[in-house]
PDB file of C-alpha atoms and ligand atoms in Angstrom:
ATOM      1  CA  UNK O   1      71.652 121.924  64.988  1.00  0.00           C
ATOM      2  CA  UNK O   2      71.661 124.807  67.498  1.00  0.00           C
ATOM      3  CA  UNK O   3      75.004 124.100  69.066  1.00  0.00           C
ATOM      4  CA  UNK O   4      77.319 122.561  65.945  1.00  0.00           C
ATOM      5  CA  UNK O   5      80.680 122.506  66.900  1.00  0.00           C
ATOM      6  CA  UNK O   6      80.106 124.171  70.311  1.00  0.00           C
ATOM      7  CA  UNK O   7      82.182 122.488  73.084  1.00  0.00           C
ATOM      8  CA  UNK O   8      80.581 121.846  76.132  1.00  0.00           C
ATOM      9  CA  UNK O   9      81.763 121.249  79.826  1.00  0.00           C
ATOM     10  CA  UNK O  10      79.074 120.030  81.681  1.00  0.00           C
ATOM     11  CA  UNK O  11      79.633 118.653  85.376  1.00  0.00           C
ATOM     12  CA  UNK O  12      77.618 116.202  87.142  1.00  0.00           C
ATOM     13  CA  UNK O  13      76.624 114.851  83.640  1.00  0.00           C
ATOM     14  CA  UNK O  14      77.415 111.318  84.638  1.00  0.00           C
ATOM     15  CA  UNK O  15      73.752 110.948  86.306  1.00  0.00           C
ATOM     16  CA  UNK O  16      70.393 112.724  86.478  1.00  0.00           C
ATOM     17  CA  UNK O  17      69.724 116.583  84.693  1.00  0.00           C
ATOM     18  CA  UNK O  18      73.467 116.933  83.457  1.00  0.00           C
ATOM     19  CA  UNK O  19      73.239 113.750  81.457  1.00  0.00           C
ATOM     20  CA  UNK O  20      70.107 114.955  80.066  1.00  0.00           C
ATOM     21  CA  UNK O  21      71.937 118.223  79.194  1.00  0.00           C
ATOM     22  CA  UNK O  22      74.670 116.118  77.589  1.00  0.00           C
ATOM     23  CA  UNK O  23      72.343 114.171  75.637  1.00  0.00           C
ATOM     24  CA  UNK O  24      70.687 117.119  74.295  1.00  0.00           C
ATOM     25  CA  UNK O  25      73.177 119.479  73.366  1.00  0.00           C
ATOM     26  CA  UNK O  26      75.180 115.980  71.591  1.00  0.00           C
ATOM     27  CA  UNK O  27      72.442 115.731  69.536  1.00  0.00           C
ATOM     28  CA  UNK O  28      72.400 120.002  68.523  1.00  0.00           C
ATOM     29  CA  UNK O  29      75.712 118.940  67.535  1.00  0.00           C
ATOM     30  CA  UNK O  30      77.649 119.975  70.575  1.00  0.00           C
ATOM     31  CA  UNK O  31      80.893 118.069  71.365  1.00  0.00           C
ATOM     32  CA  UNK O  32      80.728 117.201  75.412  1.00  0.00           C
ATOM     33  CA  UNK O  33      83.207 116.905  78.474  1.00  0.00           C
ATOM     34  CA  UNK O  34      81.159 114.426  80.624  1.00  0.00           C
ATOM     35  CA  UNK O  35      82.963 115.860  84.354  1.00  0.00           C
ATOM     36  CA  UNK O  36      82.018 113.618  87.067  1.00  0.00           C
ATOM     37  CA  UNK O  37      83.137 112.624  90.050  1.00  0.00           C
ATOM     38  CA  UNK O  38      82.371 109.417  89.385  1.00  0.00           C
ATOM     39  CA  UNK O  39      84.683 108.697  86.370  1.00  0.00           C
ATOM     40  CA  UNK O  40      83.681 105.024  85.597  1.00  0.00           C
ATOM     41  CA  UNK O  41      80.000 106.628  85.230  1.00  0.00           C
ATOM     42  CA  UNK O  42      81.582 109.280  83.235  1.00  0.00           C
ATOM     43  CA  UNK O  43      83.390 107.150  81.007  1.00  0.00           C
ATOM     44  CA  UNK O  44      79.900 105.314  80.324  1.00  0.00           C
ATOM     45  CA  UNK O  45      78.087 108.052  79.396  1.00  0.00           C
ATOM     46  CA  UNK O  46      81.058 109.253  76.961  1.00  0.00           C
ATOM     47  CA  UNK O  47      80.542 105.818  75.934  1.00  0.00           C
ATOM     48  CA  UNK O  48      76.884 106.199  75.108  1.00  0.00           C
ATOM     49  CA  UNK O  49      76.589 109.515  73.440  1.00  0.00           C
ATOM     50  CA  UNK O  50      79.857 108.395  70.724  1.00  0.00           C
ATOM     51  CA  UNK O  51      77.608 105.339  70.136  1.00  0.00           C
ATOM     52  CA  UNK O  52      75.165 107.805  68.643  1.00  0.00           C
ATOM     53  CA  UNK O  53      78.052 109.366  65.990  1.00  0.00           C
ATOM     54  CA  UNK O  54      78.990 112.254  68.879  1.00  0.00           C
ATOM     55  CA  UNK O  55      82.265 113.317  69.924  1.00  0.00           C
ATOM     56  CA  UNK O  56      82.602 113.514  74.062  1.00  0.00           C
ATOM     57  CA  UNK O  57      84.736 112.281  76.902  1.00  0.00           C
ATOM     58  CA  UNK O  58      84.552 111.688  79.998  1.00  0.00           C
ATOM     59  CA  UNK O  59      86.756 113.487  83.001  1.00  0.00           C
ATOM     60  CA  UNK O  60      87.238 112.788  86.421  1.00  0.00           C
ATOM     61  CA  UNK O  61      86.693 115.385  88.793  1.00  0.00           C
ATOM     62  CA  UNK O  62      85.912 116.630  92.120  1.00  0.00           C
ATOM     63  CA  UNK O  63      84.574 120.456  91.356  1.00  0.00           C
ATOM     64  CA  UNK O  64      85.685 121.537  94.742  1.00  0.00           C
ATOM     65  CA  UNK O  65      89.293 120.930  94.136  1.00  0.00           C
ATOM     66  CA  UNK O  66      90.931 123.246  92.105  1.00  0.00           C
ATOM     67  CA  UNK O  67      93.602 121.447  90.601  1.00  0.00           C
ATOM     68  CA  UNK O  68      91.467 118.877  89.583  1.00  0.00           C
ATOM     69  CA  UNK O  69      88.871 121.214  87.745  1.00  0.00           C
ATOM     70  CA  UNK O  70      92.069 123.288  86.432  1.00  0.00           C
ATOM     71  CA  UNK O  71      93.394 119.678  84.833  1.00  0.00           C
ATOM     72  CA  UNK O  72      90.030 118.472  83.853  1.00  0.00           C
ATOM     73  CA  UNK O  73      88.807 121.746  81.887  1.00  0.00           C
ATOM     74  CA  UNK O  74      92.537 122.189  79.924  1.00  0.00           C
ATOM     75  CA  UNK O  75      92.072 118.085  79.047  1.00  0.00           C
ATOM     76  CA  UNK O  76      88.971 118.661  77.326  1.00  0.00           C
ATOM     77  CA  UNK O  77      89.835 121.996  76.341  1.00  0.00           C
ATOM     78  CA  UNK O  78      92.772 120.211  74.280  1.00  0.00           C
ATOM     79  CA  UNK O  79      90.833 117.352  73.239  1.00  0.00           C
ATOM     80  CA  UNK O  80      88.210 119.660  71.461  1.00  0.00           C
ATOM     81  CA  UNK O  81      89.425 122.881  70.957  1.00  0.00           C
ATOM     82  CA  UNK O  82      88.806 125.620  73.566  1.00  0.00           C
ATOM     83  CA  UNK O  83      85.340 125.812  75.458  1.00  0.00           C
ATOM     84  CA  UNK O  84      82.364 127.400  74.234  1.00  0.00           C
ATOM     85  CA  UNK O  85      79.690 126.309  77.045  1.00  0.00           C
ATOM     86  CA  UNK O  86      80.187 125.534  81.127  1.00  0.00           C
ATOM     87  CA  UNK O  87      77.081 124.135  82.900  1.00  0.00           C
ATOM     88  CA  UNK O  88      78.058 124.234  86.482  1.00  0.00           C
ATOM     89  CA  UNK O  89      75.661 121.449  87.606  1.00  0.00           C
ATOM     90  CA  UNK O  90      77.051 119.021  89.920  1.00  0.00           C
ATOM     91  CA  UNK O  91      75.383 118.708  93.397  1.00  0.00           C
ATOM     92  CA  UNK O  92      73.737 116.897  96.259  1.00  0.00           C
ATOM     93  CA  UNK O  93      71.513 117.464  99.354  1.00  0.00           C
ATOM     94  CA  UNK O  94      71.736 116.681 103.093  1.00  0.00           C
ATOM     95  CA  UNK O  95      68.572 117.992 105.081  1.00  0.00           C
ATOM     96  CA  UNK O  96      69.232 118.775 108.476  1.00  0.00           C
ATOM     97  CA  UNK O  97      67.462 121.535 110.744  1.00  0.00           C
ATOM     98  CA  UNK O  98      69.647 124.023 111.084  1.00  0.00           C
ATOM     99  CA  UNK O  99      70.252 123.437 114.750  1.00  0.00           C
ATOM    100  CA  UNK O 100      71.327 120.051 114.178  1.00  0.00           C
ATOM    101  CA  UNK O 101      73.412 120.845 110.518  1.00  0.00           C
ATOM    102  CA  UNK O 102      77.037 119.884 110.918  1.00  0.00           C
ATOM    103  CA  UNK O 103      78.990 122.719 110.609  1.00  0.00           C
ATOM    104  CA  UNK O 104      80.913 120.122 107.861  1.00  0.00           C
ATOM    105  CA  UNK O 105      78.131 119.296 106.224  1.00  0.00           C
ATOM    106  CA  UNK O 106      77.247 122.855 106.313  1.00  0.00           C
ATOM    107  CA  UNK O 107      80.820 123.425 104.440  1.00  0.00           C
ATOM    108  CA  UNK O 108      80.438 120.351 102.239  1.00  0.00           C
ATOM    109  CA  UNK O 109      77.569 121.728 100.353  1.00  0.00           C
ATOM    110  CA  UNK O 110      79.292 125.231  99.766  1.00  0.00           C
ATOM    111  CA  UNK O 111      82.214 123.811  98.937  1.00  0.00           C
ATOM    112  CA  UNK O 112      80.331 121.711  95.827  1.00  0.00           C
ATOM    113  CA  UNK O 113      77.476 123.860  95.001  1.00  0.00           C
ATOM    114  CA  UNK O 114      79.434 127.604  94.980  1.00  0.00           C
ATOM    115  CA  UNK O 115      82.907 126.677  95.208  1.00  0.00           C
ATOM    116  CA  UNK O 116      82.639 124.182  92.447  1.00  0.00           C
ATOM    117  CA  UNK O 117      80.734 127.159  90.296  1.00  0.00           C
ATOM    118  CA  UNK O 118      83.642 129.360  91.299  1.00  0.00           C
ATOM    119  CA  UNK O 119      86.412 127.289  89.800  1.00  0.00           C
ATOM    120  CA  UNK O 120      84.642 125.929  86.776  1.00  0.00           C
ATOM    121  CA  UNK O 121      84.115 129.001  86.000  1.00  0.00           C
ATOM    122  CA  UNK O 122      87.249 130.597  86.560  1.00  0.00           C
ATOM    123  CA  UNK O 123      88.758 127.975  84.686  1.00  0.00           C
ATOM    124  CA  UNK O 124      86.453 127.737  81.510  1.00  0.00           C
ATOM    125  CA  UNK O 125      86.111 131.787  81.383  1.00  0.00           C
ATOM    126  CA  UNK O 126      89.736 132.269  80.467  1.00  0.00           C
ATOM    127  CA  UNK O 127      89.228 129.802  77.617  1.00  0.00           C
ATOM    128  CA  UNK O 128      86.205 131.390  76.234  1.00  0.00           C
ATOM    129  CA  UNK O 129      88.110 135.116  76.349  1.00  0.00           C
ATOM    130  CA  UNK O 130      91.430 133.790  74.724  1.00  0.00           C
ATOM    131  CA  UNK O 131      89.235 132.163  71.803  1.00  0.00           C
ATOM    132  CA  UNK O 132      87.318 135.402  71.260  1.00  0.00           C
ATOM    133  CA  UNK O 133      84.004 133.721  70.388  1.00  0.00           C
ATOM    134  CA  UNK O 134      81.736 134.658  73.120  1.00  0.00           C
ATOM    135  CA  UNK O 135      80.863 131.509  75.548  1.00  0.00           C
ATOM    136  CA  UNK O 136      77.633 130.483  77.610  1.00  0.00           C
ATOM    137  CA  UNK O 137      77.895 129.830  81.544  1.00  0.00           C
ATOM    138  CA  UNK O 138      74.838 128.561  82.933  1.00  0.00           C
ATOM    139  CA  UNK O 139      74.428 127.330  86.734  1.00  0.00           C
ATOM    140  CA  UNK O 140      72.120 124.760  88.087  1.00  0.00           C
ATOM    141  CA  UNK O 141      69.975 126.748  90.764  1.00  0.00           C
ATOM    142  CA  UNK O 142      66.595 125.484  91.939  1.00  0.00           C
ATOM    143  CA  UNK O 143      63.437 126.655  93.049  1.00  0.00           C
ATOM    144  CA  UNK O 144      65.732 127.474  95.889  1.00  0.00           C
ATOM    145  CA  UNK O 145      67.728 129.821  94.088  1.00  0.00           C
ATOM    146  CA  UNK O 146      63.875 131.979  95.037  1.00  0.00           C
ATOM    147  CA  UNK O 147      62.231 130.281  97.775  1.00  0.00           C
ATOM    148  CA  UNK O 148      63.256 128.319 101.301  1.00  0.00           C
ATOM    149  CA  UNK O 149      62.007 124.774 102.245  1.00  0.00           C
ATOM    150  CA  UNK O 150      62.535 123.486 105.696  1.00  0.00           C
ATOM    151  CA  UNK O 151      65.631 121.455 106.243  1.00  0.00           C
ATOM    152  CA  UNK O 152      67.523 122.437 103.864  1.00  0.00           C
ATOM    153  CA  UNK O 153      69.777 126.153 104.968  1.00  0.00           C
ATOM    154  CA  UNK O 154      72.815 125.500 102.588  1.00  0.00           C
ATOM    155  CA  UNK O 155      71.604 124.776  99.755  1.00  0.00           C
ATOM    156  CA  UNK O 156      69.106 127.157 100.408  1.00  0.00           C
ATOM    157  CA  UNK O 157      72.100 129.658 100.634  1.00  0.00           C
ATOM    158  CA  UNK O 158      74.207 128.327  97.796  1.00  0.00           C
ATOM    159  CA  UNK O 159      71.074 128.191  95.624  1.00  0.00           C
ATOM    160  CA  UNK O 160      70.397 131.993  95.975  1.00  0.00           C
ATOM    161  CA  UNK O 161      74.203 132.755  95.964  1.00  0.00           C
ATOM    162  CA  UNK O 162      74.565 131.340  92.451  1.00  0.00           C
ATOM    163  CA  UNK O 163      72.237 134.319  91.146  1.00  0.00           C
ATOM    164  CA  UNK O 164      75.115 136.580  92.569  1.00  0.00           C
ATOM    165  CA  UNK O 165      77.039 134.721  90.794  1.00  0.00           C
ATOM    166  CA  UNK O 166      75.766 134.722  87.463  1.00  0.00           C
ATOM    167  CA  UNK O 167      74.857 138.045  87.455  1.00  0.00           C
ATOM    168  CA  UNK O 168      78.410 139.221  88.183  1.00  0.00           C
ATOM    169  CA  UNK O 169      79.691 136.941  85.510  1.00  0.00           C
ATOM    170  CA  UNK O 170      76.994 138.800  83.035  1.00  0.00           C
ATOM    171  CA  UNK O 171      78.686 142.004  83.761  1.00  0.00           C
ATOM    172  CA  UNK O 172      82.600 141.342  83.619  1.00  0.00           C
ATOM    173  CA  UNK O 173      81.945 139.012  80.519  1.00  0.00           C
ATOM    174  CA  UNK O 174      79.494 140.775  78.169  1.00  0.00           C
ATOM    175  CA  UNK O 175      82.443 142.810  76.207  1.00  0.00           C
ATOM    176  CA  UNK O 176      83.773 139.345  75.679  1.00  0.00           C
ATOM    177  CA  UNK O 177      80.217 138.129  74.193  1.00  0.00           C
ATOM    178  CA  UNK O 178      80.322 135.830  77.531  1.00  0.00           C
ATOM    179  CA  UNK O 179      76.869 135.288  79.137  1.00  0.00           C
ATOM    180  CA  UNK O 180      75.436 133.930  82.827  1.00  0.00           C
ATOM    181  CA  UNK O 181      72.365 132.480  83.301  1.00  0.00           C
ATOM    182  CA  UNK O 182      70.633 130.383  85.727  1.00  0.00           C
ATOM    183  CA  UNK O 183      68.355 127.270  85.857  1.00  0.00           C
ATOM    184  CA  UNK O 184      66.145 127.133  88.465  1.00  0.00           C
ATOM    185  CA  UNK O 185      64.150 123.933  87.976  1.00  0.00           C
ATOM    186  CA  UNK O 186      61.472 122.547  90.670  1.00  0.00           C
ATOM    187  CA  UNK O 187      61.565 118.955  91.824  1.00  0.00           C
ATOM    188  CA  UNK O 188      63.074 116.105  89.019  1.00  0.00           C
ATOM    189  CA  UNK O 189      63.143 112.860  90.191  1.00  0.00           C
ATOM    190  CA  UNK O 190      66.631 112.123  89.548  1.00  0.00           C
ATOM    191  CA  UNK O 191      68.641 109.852  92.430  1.00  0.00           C
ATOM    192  CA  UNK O 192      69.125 112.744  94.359  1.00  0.00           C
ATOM    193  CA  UNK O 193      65.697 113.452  95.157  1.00  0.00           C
ATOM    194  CA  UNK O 194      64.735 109.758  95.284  1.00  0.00           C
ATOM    195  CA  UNK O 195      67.051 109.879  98.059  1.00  0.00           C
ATOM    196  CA  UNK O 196      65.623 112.483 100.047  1.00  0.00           C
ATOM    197  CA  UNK O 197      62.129 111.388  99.682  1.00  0.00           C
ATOM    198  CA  UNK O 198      62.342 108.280 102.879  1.00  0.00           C
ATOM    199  CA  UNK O 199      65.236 110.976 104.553  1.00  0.00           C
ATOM    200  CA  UNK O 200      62.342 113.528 104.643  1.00  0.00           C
ATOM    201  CA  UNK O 201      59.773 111.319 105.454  1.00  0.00           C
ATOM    202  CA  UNK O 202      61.458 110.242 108.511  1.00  0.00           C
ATOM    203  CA  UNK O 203      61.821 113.984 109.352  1.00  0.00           C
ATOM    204  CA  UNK O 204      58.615 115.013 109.128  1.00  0.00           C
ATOM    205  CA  UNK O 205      57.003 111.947 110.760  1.00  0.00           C
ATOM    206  CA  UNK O 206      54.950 111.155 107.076  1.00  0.00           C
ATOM    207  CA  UNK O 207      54.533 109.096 104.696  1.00  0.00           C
ATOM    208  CA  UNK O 208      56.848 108.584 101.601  1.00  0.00           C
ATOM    209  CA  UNK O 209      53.465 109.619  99.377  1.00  0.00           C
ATOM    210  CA  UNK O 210      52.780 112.811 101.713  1.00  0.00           C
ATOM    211  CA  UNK O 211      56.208 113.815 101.338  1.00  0.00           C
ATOM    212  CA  UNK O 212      55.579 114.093  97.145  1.00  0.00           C
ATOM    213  CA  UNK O 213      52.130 115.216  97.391  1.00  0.00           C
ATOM    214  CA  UNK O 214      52.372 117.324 100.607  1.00  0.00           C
ATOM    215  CA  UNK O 215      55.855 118.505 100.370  1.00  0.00           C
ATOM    216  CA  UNK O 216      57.556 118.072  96.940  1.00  0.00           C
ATOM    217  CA  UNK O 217      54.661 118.967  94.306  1.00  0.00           C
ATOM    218  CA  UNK O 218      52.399 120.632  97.065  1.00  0.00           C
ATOM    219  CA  UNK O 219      52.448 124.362  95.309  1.00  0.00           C
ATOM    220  CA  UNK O 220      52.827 123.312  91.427  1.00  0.00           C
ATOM    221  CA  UNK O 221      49.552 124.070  89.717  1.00  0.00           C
ATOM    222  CA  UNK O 222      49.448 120.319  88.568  1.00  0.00           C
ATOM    223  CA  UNK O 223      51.173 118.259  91.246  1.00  0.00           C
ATOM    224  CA  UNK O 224      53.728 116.952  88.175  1.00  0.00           C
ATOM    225  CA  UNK O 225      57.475 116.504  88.748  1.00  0.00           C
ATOM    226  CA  UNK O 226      59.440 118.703  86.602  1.00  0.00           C
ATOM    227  CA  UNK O 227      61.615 116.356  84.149  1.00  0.00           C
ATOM    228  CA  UNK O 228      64.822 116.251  83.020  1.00  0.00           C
ATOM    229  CA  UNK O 229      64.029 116.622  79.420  1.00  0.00           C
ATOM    230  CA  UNK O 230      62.011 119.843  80.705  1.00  0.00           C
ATOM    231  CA  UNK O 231      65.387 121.332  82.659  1.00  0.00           C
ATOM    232  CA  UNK O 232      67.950 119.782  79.268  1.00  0.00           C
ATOM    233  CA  UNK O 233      65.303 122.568  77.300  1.00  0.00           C
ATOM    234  CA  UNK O 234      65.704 125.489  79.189  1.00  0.00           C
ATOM    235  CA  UNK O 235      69.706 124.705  79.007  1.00  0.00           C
ATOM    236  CA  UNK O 236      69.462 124.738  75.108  1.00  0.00           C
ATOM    237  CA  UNK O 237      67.819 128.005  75.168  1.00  0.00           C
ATOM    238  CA  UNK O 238      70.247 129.688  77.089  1.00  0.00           C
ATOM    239  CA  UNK O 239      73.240 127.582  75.282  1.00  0.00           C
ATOM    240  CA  UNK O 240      72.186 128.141  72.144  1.00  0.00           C
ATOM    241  CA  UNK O 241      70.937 132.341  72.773  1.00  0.00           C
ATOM    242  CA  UNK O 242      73.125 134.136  69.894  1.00  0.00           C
ATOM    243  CA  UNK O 243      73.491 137.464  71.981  1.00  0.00           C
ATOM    244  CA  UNK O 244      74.235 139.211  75.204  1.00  0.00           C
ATOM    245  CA  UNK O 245      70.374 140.223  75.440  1.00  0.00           C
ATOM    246  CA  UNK O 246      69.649 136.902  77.605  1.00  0.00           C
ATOM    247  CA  UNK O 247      72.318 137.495  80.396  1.00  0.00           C
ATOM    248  CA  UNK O 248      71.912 137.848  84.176  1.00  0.00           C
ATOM    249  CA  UNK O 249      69.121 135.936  84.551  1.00  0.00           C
ATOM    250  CA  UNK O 250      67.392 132.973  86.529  1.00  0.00           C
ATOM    251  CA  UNK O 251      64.644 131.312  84.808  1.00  0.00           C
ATOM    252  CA  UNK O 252      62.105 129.073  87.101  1.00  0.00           C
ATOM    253  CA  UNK O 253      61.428 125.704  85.025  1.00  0.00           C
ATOM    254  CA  UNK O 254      58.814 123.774  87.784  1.00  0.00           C
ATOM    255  CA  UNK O 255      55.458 123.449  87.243  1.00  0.00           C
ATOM    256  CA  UNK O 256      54.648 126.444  88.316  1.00  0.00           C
ATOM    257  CA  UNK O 257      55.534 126.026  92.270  1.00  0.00           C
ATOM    258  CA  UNK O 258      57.019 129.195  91.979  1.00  0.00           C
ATOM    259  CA  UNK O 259      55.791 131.979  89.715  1.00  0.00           C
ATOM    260  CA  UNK O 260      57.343 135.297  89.435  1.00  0.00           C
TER     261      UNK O 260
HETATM  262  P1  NAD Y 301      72.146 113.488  90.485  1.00  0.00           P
HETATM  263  O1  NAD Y 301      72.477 112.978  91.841  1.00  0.00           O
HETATM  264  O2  NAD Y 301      71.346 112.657  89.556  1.00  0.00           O
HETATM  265  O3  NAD Y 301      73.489 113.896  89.727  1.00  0.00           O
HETATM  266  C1  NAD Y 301      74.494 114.663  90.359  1.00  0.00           C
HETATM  267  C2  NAD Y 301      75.834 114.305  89.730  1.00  0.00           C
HETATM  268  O4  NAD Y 301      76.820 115.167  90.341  1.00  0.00           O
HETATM  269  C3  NAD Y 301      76.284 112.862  90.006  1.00  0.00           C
HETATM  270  O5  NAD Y 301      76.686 112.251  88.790  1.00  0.00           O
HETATM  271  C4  NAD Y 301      77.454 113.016  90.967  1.00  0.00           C
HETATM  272  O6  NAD Y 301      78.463 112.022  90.818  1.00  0.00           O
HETATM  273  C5  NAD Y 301      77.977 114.400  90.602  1.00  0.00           C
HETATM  274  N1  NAD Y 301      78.741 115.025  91.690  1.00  0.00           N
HETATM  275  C6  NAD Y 301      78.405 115.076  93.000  1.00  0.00           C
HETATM  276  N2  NAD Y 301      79.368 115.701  93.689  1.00  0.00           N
HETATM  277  C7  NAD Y 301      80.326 116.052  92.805  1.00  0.00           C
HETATM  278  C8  NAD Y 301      81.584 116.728  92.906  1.00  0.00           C
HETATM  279  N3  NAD Y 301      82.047 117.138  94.088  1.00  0.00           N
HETATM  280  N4  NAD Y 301      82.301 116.923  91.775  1.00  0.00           N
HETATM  281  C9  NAD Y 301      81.848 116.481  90.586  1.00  0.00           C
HETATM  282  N5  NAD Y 301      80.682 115.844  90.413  1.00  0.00           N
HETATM  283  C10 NAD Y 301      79.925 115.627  91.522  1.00  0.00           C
HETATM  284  O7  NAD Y 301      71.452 114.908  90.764  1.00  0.00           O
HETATM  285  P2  NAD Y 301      70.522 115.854  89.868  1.00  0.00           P
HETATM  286  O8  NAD Y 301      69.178 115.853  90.478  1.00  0.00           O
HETATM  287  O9  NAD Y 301      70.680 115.598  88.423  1.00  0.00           O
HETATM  288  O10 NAD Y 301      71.159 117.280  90.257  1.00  0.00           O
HETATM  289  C11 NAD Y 301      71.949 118.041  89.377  1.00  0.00           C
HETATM  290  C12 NAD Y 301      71.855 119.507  89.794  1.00  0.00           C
HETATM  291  O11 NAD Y 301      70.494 119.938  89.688  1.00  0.00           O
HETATM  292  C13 NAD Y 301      72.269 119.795  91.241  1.00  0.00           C
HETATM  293  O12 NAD Y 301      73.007 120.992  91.289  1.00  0.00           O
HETATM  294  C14 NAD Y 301      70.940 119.954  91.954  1.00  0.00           C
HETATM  295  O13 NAD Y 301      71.047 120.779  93.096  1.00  0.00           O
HETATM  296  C15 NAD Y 301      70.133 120.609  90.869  1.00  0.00           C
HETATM  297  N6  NAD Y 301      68.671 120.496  91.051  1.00  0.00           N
HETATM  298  C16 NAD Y 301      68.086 119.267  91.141  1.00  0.00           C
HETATM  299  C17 NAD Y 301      66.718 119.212  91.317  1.00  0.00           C
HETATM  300  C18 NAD Y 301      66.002 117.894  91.423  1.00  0.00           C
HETATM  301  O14 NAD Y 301      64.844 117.915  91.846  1.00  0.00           O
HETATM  302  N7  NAD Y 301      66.613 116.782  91.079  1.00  0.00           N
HETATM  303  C19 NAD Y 301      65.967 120.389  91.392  1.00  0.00           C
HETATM  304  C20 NAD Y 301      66.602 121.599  91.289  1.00  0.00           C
HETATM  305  C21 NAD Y 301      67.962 121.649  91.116  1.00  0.00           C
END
């Protein structure tokens, strides 16, 4: 058990890669903060993972409001006993062109992919100093966190900015044995890429099957979706890394679409 008796706030862990994370660490022994915006999902997958003999709960929470993420982190804070682990991992797409992006939807997807990393962080970072036991943050990039797609300028934008992020986090919290890291997984199809596959097929004036094979898996170097089991990995690595030599960095989990 790599993560016994770690606590673990993960958001967006209600659906998709986060619930795989959940799942995961629950089983290294982890006990897990399901933070969702969707609480009734939340509440289910709490649900699930004590049905296997784990401890969890779920919150409610949107991670662009800061009260909200303030209230949920100190709830399951004092439900488990300080916070050892944030995975800032809640998002969605919209694909626009940029000359037709909505300056609010524009906002929108700052607001949840860097101001949500922002607060969680803020608010699980002064947990993890107080207890004086060192603490993982890892963010959800992409591919995109390295490499633009058409259509898709903020998260784009809040993909790459997440590396700032993390890497600023690495410095100010390695003399509190706090690290930063960064996922940067390529395509998973959880709902929010089954979503965009008919959105970008209607785009680009193709096919739901070109947009996977064409667009999606076009540069891997086996035309495989990346998994959620494959992403939930990478997390335990970083979660479970005993010292501040793994900090400040993005690692690319996708097939190989992008190799550096
Ligand atoms: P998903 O849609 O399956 O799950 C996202 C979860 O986030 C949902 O449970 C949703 O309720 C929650 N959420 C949305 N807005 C929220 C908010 N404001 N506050 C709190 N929770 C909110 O999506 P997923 O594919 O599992 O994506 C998870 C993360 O992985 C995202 O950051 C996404 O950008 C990133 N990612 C996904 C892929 C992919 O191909 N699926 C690839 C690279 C990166």
């Amino acid at each position: 058990m790599q993560l016994k008796d770690k606590v673990a706030y993960i958001t967006g862990s209600a659906s998709g890669i986060g619930q795989e994370i959940a799942i995961l660490f629950a089983q290294e022994g982890a006990k897990i903060i399901i933070a969702d915006l969707n609480k009734e999902a939340a509440d289910a997958t709490a649900a699930e993972l004590k049905a296997t003999g784990a401890q969890a709960i779920g919150v409610g929470v949107d991670v662009t409001n800061e009260d909200q993420v303030n209230a949920s982190v100190e709830e399951g804070a004092a439900a488990f006993g300080g916070i050892d682990i944030l995975i800032s991992n809640a998002g969605i797409q919209i694909v626009h062109p940029v000359e037709e992006f909505s300056f609010a939807d524009w906002k929108k997807m700052l607001a949840i992919h860097l101001d949500g990393a922002f607060l969680t962080t803020k608010a699980c970072l002064k947990h993890m100093y107080a207890q004086g036991r060192g603490g993982s943050v890892i963010y959800m990039g992409s591919v995109h966190s390295k490499e633009a797609s058409l259509l898709k300028a903020p998260y784009v934008t809040a993909k790459h900015g997440l590396i700032g992020l993390a890497k600023t986090v690495a410095k100010e919290g390695a003399k509190h044995g706090v690290r930063a890291n960064v996922i940067c997984p390529g395509f998973v199809r959880t709902p929010l890429v089954e979503k965009q596959i008919p959105e970008q097929a209607k785009t680009l004036g193709i096919t739901e099957q070109e947009v996977i094979k064409n667009v999606m898996l076009k540069e891997t170097v086996d035309g495989e979706f990346t998994t959620t089991e494959d992403v939930a990995r990478v997390a335990l690595l970083f979660a479970g890394f005993p010292t501040n030599a793994l900090t400040g960095q993005s690692l690319v989990v996708s097939h190989g679409w992008f190799m550096q």
